[in-house]
Amino acid sequence: MYTSKITGLGYYVPENVVTNDDLSKLMDTNDAWIQERTGIKERRWVKTGSDDTTATMGVKAAKIAIDRAGIDKDEIDFIVFATLSPDYYFPGPGVQVQHALDIKTVGALDVRNQCSGFVYALSLADNYIKTGMYKHILVIGSELHSHGLDKTTRGRGVSVIFGDGAGAAVLSREEDTSKGILSTHLHSQGEFAEELVVKAPGMGTRWVTDIMQENDPNDESYFPYMNGQFVFKNAVVRFSEVINEGLQANNLTANDIDMLIPHQANLRIAQFIQKKMRLIDEQVYNNIQRYGNTTAASIPIALTEAWEAGKIKDGDLVVLAAFGSGFTWGSAIIRW
Ligand code: UT7
């Protein structure tokens, strides 16, 4: 029996910084509201005309992760790419990564689990490695939200939160089963699918032909809709539930956590979980203040930053946890 270990991490964010004051020039919002409700001070938004896309940002993060893993790109056996903002409606960006990195024709899988996407992707990769099927898997979370947001006052409840960026990890086979990914825990509750959703284009609701035919400038179905307070209330419950589930499965308690990396949905959510689980500041890493909510990219970006800052050391217990659209949520318990 094998286990899987994160052997390389990398992230990439576009250089264009958008502050809360910048947003107040586009819509009726202000720095005080955004900081008080979300903790966000600024985010990165890809500039129009830039070469950055969900796939190319993923590739940039992946190159760093592969380099740090100390392997050749051709040792990658499989690619898993998590995003809700693919370059194309189909195919997903996994195949673009295979091509851009000029890796031999390995499999590439796309994960559509929004904010939980990276945890789901990691779980898949972990299990492919544990069964002995693959040795090195590239796992990417990348999002380009900014081109798809309603940047008018109508969309302010959603658009001020989201940012662009990418993070990547290389998962490698590890024989010492006391190390690496100890377990992952995944959940969903589809009855709340429409509480955080982009409806169009979609076969079940409004397909491209409808949108083109109607050509309605007030059509909001291709912008994200979020029932913010409802999502918030569910998030705080599910986050702590799924962290505790993971800890209990490994006979651990919150005291054992060296580093919790919560999906960066809202600083208030992370602070709520921290308090509920009685964790001290050193046990939790947040960077939403600088990047906003980058959905599937938020955990790998934060994990990479925490690791780069020396906050994660050999033998540490690292916990990843996410909640988002679907609803979907999940956790990963890792012995570094
Ligand atoms: O990552 C995926 C999971 N997502 C989340 O976990 C997000 C969870 N939800 C949240 O983080 C919060 O609900 C938000 C930050 C999205 C919103 O905060 P809120 O405290 O729930 O505000 P609200 O939506 O209840 O709006 C309160 C007021 C409203 O005005 P009235 O009706 O009280 O006059 C909004 O119109 O704030 C207004 N508002 C804004 N004002 C200034 C909404 N957005 C803005 C804005 N700037 N950007």
mmCIF file of C-alpha atoms and ligand atoms in Angstrom, residues 27-30 33-34 37-38 115 156-158 160-162 196 226-229 231-232 235 263-266 269 293 295 323-325, ligand 1:
data_model
loop_
_atom_site.group_PDB
_atom_site.id
_atom_site.type_symbol
_atom_site.label_atom_id
_atom_site.label_comp_id
_atom_site.label_asym_id
_atom_site.label_seq_id
_atom_site.Cartn_x
_atom_site.Cartn_y
_atom_site.Cartn_z
ATOM 1 C CA MET A 27 -20.016 50.508 -8.757
ATOM 2 C CA ASP A 28 -21.680 51.784 -5.596
ATOM 3 C CA THR A 29 -19.413 50.167 -3.025
ATOM 4 C CA ASN A 30 -16.689 51.262 -0.634
ATOM 5 C CA TRP A 33 -18.076 47.800 3.504
ATOM 6 C CA ILE A 34 -15.864 45.320 1.691
ATOM 7 C CA ARG A 37 -17.927 42.105 5.556
ATOM 8 C CA THR A 38 -15.178 40.096 3.852
ATOM 9 C CA CYS A 115 -14.675 26.276 -4.226
ATOM 10 C CA ARG A 156 -21.714 44.223 -6.222
ATOM 11 C CA GLY A 157 -22.773 41.528 -3.711
ATOM 12 C CA VAL A 158 -20.726 39.003 -5.706
ATOM 13 C CA VAL A 160 -16.215 42.496 -5.006
ATOM 14 C CA ILE A 161 -15.375 39.090 -3.514
ATOM 15 C CA PHE A 162 -13.783 37.210 -6.399
ATOM 16 C CA LEU A 196 -24.701 29.938 -5.685
ATOM 17 C CA MET A 226 -25.210 34.088 -4.715
ATOM 18 C CA ASN A 227 -27.598 34.018 -1.780
ATOM 19 C CA GLY A 228 -24.781 35.398 0.382
ATOM 20 C CA GLN A 229 -26.192 35.078 3.880
ATOM 21 C CA VAL A 231 -24.185 30.467 1.815
ATOM 22 C CA PHE A 232 -22.403 32.033 4.798
ATOM 23 C CA ALA A 235 -20.395 27.415 5.204
ATOM 24 C CA HIS A 263 -10.716 27.892 1.378
ATOM 25 C CA GLN A 264 -10.523 31.683 1.256
ATOM 26 C CA ALA A 265 -14.246 32.418 0.898
ATOM 27 C CA ASN A 266 -14.532 35.277 3.372
ATOM 28 C CA ILE A 269 -15.959 32.684 7.804
ATOM 29 C CA ASN A 293 -11.808 34.537 -3.193
ATOM 30 C CA THR A 295 -12.370 29.589 -5.702
ATOM 31 C CA PHE A 323 -17.079 24.800 1.059
ATOM 32 C CA GLY A 324 -18.861 26.297 -1.906
ATOM 33 C CA SER A 325 -21.301 26.116 -4.775
HETATM 34 O O1 UT7 B 1 -16.590 30.776 -1.891
HETATM 35 C C1 UT7 B 1 -17.888 30.330 -2.079
HETATM 36 C C2 UT7 B 1 -18.691 30.492 -0.896
HETATM 37 N N1 UT7 B 1 -19.061 31.881 -0.748
HETATM 38 C C3 UT7 B 1 -19.166 32.369 0.450
HETATM 39 O O2 UT7 B 1 -18.885 31.698 1.391
HETATM 40 C C4 UT7 B 1 -19.736 33.764 0.614
HETATM 41 C C5 UT7 B 1 -20.664 33.789 1.777
HETATM 42 N N2 UT7 B 1 -21.362 35.045 1.958
HETATM 43 C C6 UT7 B 1 -20.728 36.196 2.288
HETATM 44 O O3 UT7 B 1 -19.518 36.213 2.376
HETATM 45 C C7 UT7 B 1 -21.561 37.410 2.581
HETATM 46 O O4 UT7 B 1 -22.920 37.064 2.598
HETATM 47 C C8 UT7 B 1 -21.329 38.580 1.573
HETATM 48 C C9 UT7 B 1 -19.970 39.176 1.820
HETATM 49 C C10 UT7 B 1 -21.455 38.076 0.161
HETATM 50 C C11 UT7 B 1 -22.357 39.678 1.776
HETATM 51 O O5 UT7 B 1 -22.332 40.142 3.102
HETATM 52 P P1 UT7 B 1 -23.685 40.262 3.924
HETATM 53 O O6 UT7 B 1 -23.316 40.761 5.254
HETATM 54 O O7 UT7 B 1 -24.377 38.932 3.879
HETATM 55 O O8 UT7 B 1 -24.466 41.383 3.144
HETATM 56 P P2 UT7 B 1 -25.890 41.329 2.441
HETATM 57 O O9 UT7 B 1 -25.824 40.572 1.166
HETATM 58 O O10 UT7 B 1 -26.925 40.916 3.434
HETATM 59 O O11 UT7 B 1 -26.119 42.854 2.114
HETATM 60 C C12 UT7 B 1 -26.246 43.833 3.150
HETATM 61 C C13 UT7 B 1 -26.386 45.192 2.504
HETATM 62 C C14 UT7 B 1 -27.485 45.246 1.447
HETATM 63 O O12 UT7 B 1 -28.063 46.512 1.491
HETATM 64 P P3 UT7 B 1 -29.479 46.743 2.252
HETATM 65 O O13 UT7 B 1 -30.453 45.838 1.551
HETATM 66 O O14 UT7 B 1 -29.231 46.355 3.667
HETATM 67 O O15 UT7 B 1 -29.737 48.193 2.061
HETATM 68 C C15 UT7 B 1 -26.711 45.122 0.132
HETATM 69 O O16 UT7 B 1 -27.403 45.703 -0.944
HETATM 70 O O17 UT7 B 1 -25.182 45.555 1.839
HETATM 71 C C16 UT7 B 1 -25.456 45.877 0.459
HETATM 72 N N3 UT7 B 1 -24.311 45.455 -0.355
HETATM 73 C C17 UT7 B 1 -23.248 46.243 -0.564
HETATM 74 N N4 UT7 B 1 -22.938 47.484 -0.177
HETATM 75 C C18 UT7 B 1 -21.743 47.987 -0.560
HETATM 76 C C19 UT7 B 1 -24.127 44.277 -0.968
HETATM 77 N N5 UT7 B 1 -22.935 44.267 -1.597
HETATM 78 C C20 UT7 B 1 -22.369 45.477 -1.358
HETATM 79 C C21 UT7 B 1 -21.142 46.060 -1.729
HETATM 80 N N6 UT7 B 1 -20.888 47.311 -1.310
HETATM 81 N N7 UT7 B 1 -20.235 45.404 -2.464
#
